[in-house]
Amino acid sequence: RHYRAGQQICGIGDPPGDLFGLVDGELSVMISPEESAPILVHVATPGWWIGEAALMTDTPRRVTMTARRPSTLLALSPTAVRQLAGEDPETWRRLACITVGHLDHALSVIATLTATDPRIRVAVALRRAVRLTGGAPTAAIIHVSQDELGELARLTRNALRPVLVELERLGLIRRGYRRIEIPDTAALARFARGVSDEPK
């Protein structure tokens, strides 16, 4: 299915339905815990799957997904998923792997919220944005504004600005208009773990 920029794919509280896999484009993924105002928790890139929890448990959708730019998604209906599972029982394990990936993502969000060093918070948020099943690429470009990155890292614009300057000084990022380039995702991951590449 093809979606134009700004078009909503599904919303929080929608009835369960298709399992979605992002083929091309980018999605904003938002949650609204405890009926709070929606917050951006992820910028999804190709390889992102979602919708399995609502599908398997027959419960309302837990996230809102909106296309950030023209996007193509693979949609598998509940009937198609059941048919696949009837032909291959491994289907259920694969769906469970998607859920485990979302759990890992949620734990990463918690790590962002609990880190006291704002540089680590931003590094973890950026690392989360490029992580895909099977490993992250060696370099990546994330199309986010500073306001969106601040939302992902739970930092104000004023608190975020000096952090980006410092990360750029360390060679971990390069800033552009509504984009952050990560030349070495492994170095960013080391920094997020508190391992510095700076000379002693």
Short mmCIF file of C-alpha atoms in Angstrom, two decimals:
data_model
loop_
_atom_site.label_atom_id
_atom_site.label_comp_id
_atom_site.label_asym_id
_atom_site.label_seq_id
_atom_site.Cartn_x
_atom_site.Cartn_y
_atom_site.Cartn_z
CA ARG A 1 0.00 0.00 0.00
CA HIS A 2 1.17 3.50 -0.80
CA TYR A 3 0.78 6.47 1.55
CA ARG A 4 1.43 10.12 0.91
CA ALA A 5 3.43 12.31 3.29
CA GLY A 6 1.33 13.18 6.34
CA GLN A 7 -1.16 10.36 5.81
CA GLN A 8 -2.01 8.27 8.87
CA ILE A 9 -1.66 4.51 8.54
CA CYS A 10 -3.29 3.62 11.85
CA GLY A 11 -4.15 5.33 15.11
CA ILE A 12 -4.09 4.56 18.81
CA GLY A 13 -7.34 2.81 19.76
CA ASP A 14 -8.14 1.67 16.23
CA PRO A 15 -9.49 -1.87 15.98
CA PRO A 16 -6.93 -4.59 15.26
CA GLY A 17 -6.24 -5.27 11.64
CA ASP A 18 -3.37 -5.70 9.24
CA LEU A 19 0.23 -6.45 10.09
CA PHE A 20 2.40 -3.77 8.45
CA GLY A 21 5.96 -3.93 7.20
CA LEU A 22 7.66 -0.76 5.95
CA VAL A 23 9.18 -1.34 2.51
CA ASP A 24 10.14 2.21 1.54
CA GLY A 25 9.82 5.61 3.18
CA GLU A 26 9.70 6.75 6.81
CA LEU A 27 7.05 6.68 9.51
CA SER A 28 6.47 8.61 12.71
CA VAL A 29 5.55 6.20 15.50
CA MET A 30 3.74 7.80 18.42
CA ILE A 31 2.37 6.50 21.71
CA SER A 32 0.02 8.00 24.27
CA PRO A 33 0.69 6.28 27.61
CA GLU A 34 -2.01 6.58 30.24
CA GLU A 35 -4.02 8.78 27.84
CA SER A 36 -1.33 11.48 27.88
CA ALA A 37 -0.63 13.70 24.88
CA PRO A 38 0.89 11.69 21.99
CA ILE A 39 4.69 11.64 21.94
CA LEU A 40 7.08 10.65 19.18
CA VAL A 41 9.04 7.54 20.18
CA HIS A 42 10.46 6.33 16.88
CA VAL A 43 11.20 7.27 13.29
CA ALA A 44 10.67 3.99 11.47
CA THR A 45 12.76 3.10 8.43
CA PRO A 46 12.45 0.16 6.00
CA GLY A 47 12.48 -3.14 7.83
CA TRP A 48 10.13 -1.95 10.60
CA TRP A 49 7.14 -4.21 11.34
CA ILE A 50 4.19 -3.34 13.54
CA GLY A 51 0.65 -4.46 14.30
CA GLU A 52 1.35 -7.99 15.45
CA ALA A 53 0.30 -7.40 19.09
CA ALA A 54 -3.15 -6.07 18.19
CA LEU A 55 -3.56 -8.79 15.57
CA MET A 56 -2.60 -11.70 17.83
CA THR A 57 -4.49 -10.51 20.92
CA ASP A 58 -7.47 -8.96 19.10
CA THR A 59 -7.02 -5.71 21.04
CA PRO A 60 -6.96 -2.05 19.92
CA ARG A 61 -3.89 -0.52 18.28
CA ARG A 62 -1.26 0.77 20.70
CA VAL A 63 0.47 3.29 18.41
CA THR A 64 -0.24 5.91 15.81
CA MET A 65 1.77 5.65 12.58
CA THR A 66 1.98 8.48 10.06
CA ALA A 67 3.99 8.62 6.84
CA ARG A 68 6.73 11.25 7.08
CA ARG A 69 7.27 11.12 3.32
CA PRO A 70 5.76 9.01 0.53
CA SER A 71 5.92 5.47 1.86
CA THR A 72 5.17 1.94 0.74
CA LEU A 73 4.04 -0.70 3.22
CA LEU A 74 3.35 -4.39 2.98
CA ALA A 75 0.01 -5.20 4.62
CA LEU A 76 -0.91 -8.71 5.73
CA SER A 77 -4.53 -9.18 6.82
CA PRO A 78 -5.37 -11.35 9.86
CA THR A 79 -6.78 -13.92 7.42
CA ALA A 80 -3.51 -13.96 5.47
CA VAL A 81 -1.49 -14.33 8.68
CA ARG A 82 -3.65 -17.25 9.82
CA GLN A 83 -3.24 -18.85 6.40
CA LEU A 84 0.53 -18.47 6.62
CA ALA A 85 0.51 -19.96 10.12
CA GLY A 86 -1.55 -22.90 8.90
CA GLU A 87 1.07 -23.61 6.25
CA ASP A 88 4.06 -22.86 8.47
CA PRO A 89 3.78 -22.91 12.30
CA GLU A 90 7.04 -20.92 12.44
CA THR A 91 4.90 -17.89 11.54
CA TRP A 92 3.92 -17.48 15.20
CA ARG A 93 7.55 -17.53 16.33
CA ARG A 94 8.40 -14.91 13.71
CA LEU A 95 5.58 -12.70 14.97
CA ALA A 96 6.89 -13.18 18.49
CA CYS A 97 10.31 -12.01 17.27
CA ILE A 98 8.69 -8.76 16.10
CA THR A 99 7.23 -8.30 19.59
CA VAL A 100 10.63 -8.97 21.19
CA GLY A 101 12.10 -6.30 18.92
CA HIS A 102 9.47 -3.87 20.17
CA LEU A 103 10.31 -4.82 23.76
CA ASP A 104 13.98 -4.10 23.08
CA HIS A 105 12.91 -0.76 21.61
CA ALA A 106 10.84 0.04 24.71
CA LEU A 107 13.79 -0.79 26.96
CA SER A 108 15.93 1.54 24.86
CA VAL A 109 13.37 4.30 25.38
CA ILE A 110 13.60 3.69 29.13
CA ALA A 111 17.39 3.89 28.89
CA THR A 112 17.03 7.25 27.17
CA LEU A 113 14.72 8.56 29.88
CA THR A 114 16.92 7.39 32.75
CA ALA A 115 20.35 8.49 31.43
CA THR A 116 21.60 11.52 33.37
CA ASP A 117 24.11 12.61 30.72
CA PRO A 118 22.19 14.40 27.94
CA ARG A 119 24.86 13.35 25.42
CA ILE A 120 24.13 9.70 26.19
CA ARG A 121 20.40 10.34 25.89
CA VAL A 122 20.82 11.74 22.40
CA ALA A 123 23.25 8.99 21.37
CA VAL A 124 20.84 6.28 22.54
CA ALA A 125 17.95 7.97 20.72
CA LEU A 126 19.97 8.17 17.50
CA ARG A 127 21.20 4.59 17.82
CA ARG A 128 17.62 3.43 18.32
CA ALA A 129 16.57 5.20 15.13
CA VAL A 130 19.01 3.24 12.96
CA ARG A 131 18.75 -0.16 14.60
CA LEU A 132 17.17 -2.82 12.40
CA THR A 133 16.75 -6.53 12.87
CA GLY A 134 19.94 -8.21 11.72
CA GLY A 135 22.18 -5.28 12.63
CA ALA A 136 22.51 -1.59 11.90
CA PRO A 137 24.24 -0.21 8.80
CA THR A 138 27.78 1.15 9.16
CA ALA A 139 26.56 4.66 8.32
CA ALA A 140 23.10 6.21 8.37
CA ILE A 141 21.12 9.37 7.78
CA ILE A 142 18.15 10.14 10.03
CA HIS A 143 15.62 12.64 8.73
CA VAL A 144 14.51 14.45 11.89
CA SER A 145 14.22 18.05 12.95
CA GLN A 146 15.92 19.24 16.12
CA ASP A 147 12.51 19.47 17.79
CA GLU A 148 11.77 15.84 16.89
CA LEU A 149 15.17 14.65 18.09
CA GLY A 150 14.59 16.56 21.31
CA GLU A 151 11.29 14.75 21.69
CA LEU A 152 12.97 11.38 21.10
CA ALA A 153 15.64 12.19 23.69
CA ARG A 154 13.25 14.07 26.00
CA LEU A 155 15.32 17.25 25.89
CA THR A 156 14.35 20.84 25.23
CA ARG A 157 15.72 22.62 22.15
CA ASN A 158 18.00 24.73 24.39
CA ALA A 159 19.35 21.62 26.12
CA LEU A 160 19.77 19.75 22.84
CA ARG A 161 21.75 22.37 20.91
CA PRO A 162 25.05 22.13 22.90
CA VAL A 163 24.78 18.33 22.89
CA LEU A 164 24.65 18.27 19.08
CA VAL A 165 27.63 20.63 18.91
CA GLU A 166 29.60 18.30 21.18
CA LEU A 167 28.64 15.14 19.28
CA GLU A 168 29.64 16.81 16.03
CA ARG A 169 32.97 17.86 17.56
CA LEU A 170 33.58 14.22 18.46
CA GLY A 171 32.88 13.18 14.87
CA LEU A 172 29.85 11.10 15.84
CA ILE A 173 27.33 13.09 13.79
CA ARG A 174 27.10 15.65 11.01
CA ARG A 175 24.16 18.04 11.10
CA GLY A 176 22.10 19.18 8.15
CA TYR A 177 18.67 20.65 7.54
CA ARG A 178 16.18 18.27 9.16
CA ARG A 179 18.74 15.48 9.06
CA ILE A 180 21.47 13.94 11.15
CA GLU A 181 24.20 11.94 9.44
CA ILE A 182 25.91 9.23 11.46
CA PRO A 183 29.19 8.36 9.71
CA ASP A 184 30.02 5.42 12.00
CA THR A 185 27.10 3.77 13.80
CA ALA A 186 29.45 1.47 15.73
CA ALA A 187 31.26 4.48 17.20
CA LEU A 188 27.92 6.01 18.16
CA ALA A 189 26.90 2.74 19.84
CA ARG A 190 30.15 2.69 21.82
CA PHE A 191 29.55 6.26 22.93
CA ALA A 192 25.98 5.39 23.95
CA ARG A 193 27.41 2.63 26.14
CA GLY A 194 29.77 5.12 27.75
CA VAL A 195 32.86 3.95 25.84
CA SER A 196 34.77 6.93 24.45
CA ASP A 197 36.94 6.83 21.32
CA GLU A 198 38.72 10.02 22.36
CA PRO A 199 42.47 9.70 23.02
CA LYS A 200 43.35 9.36 26.68
#
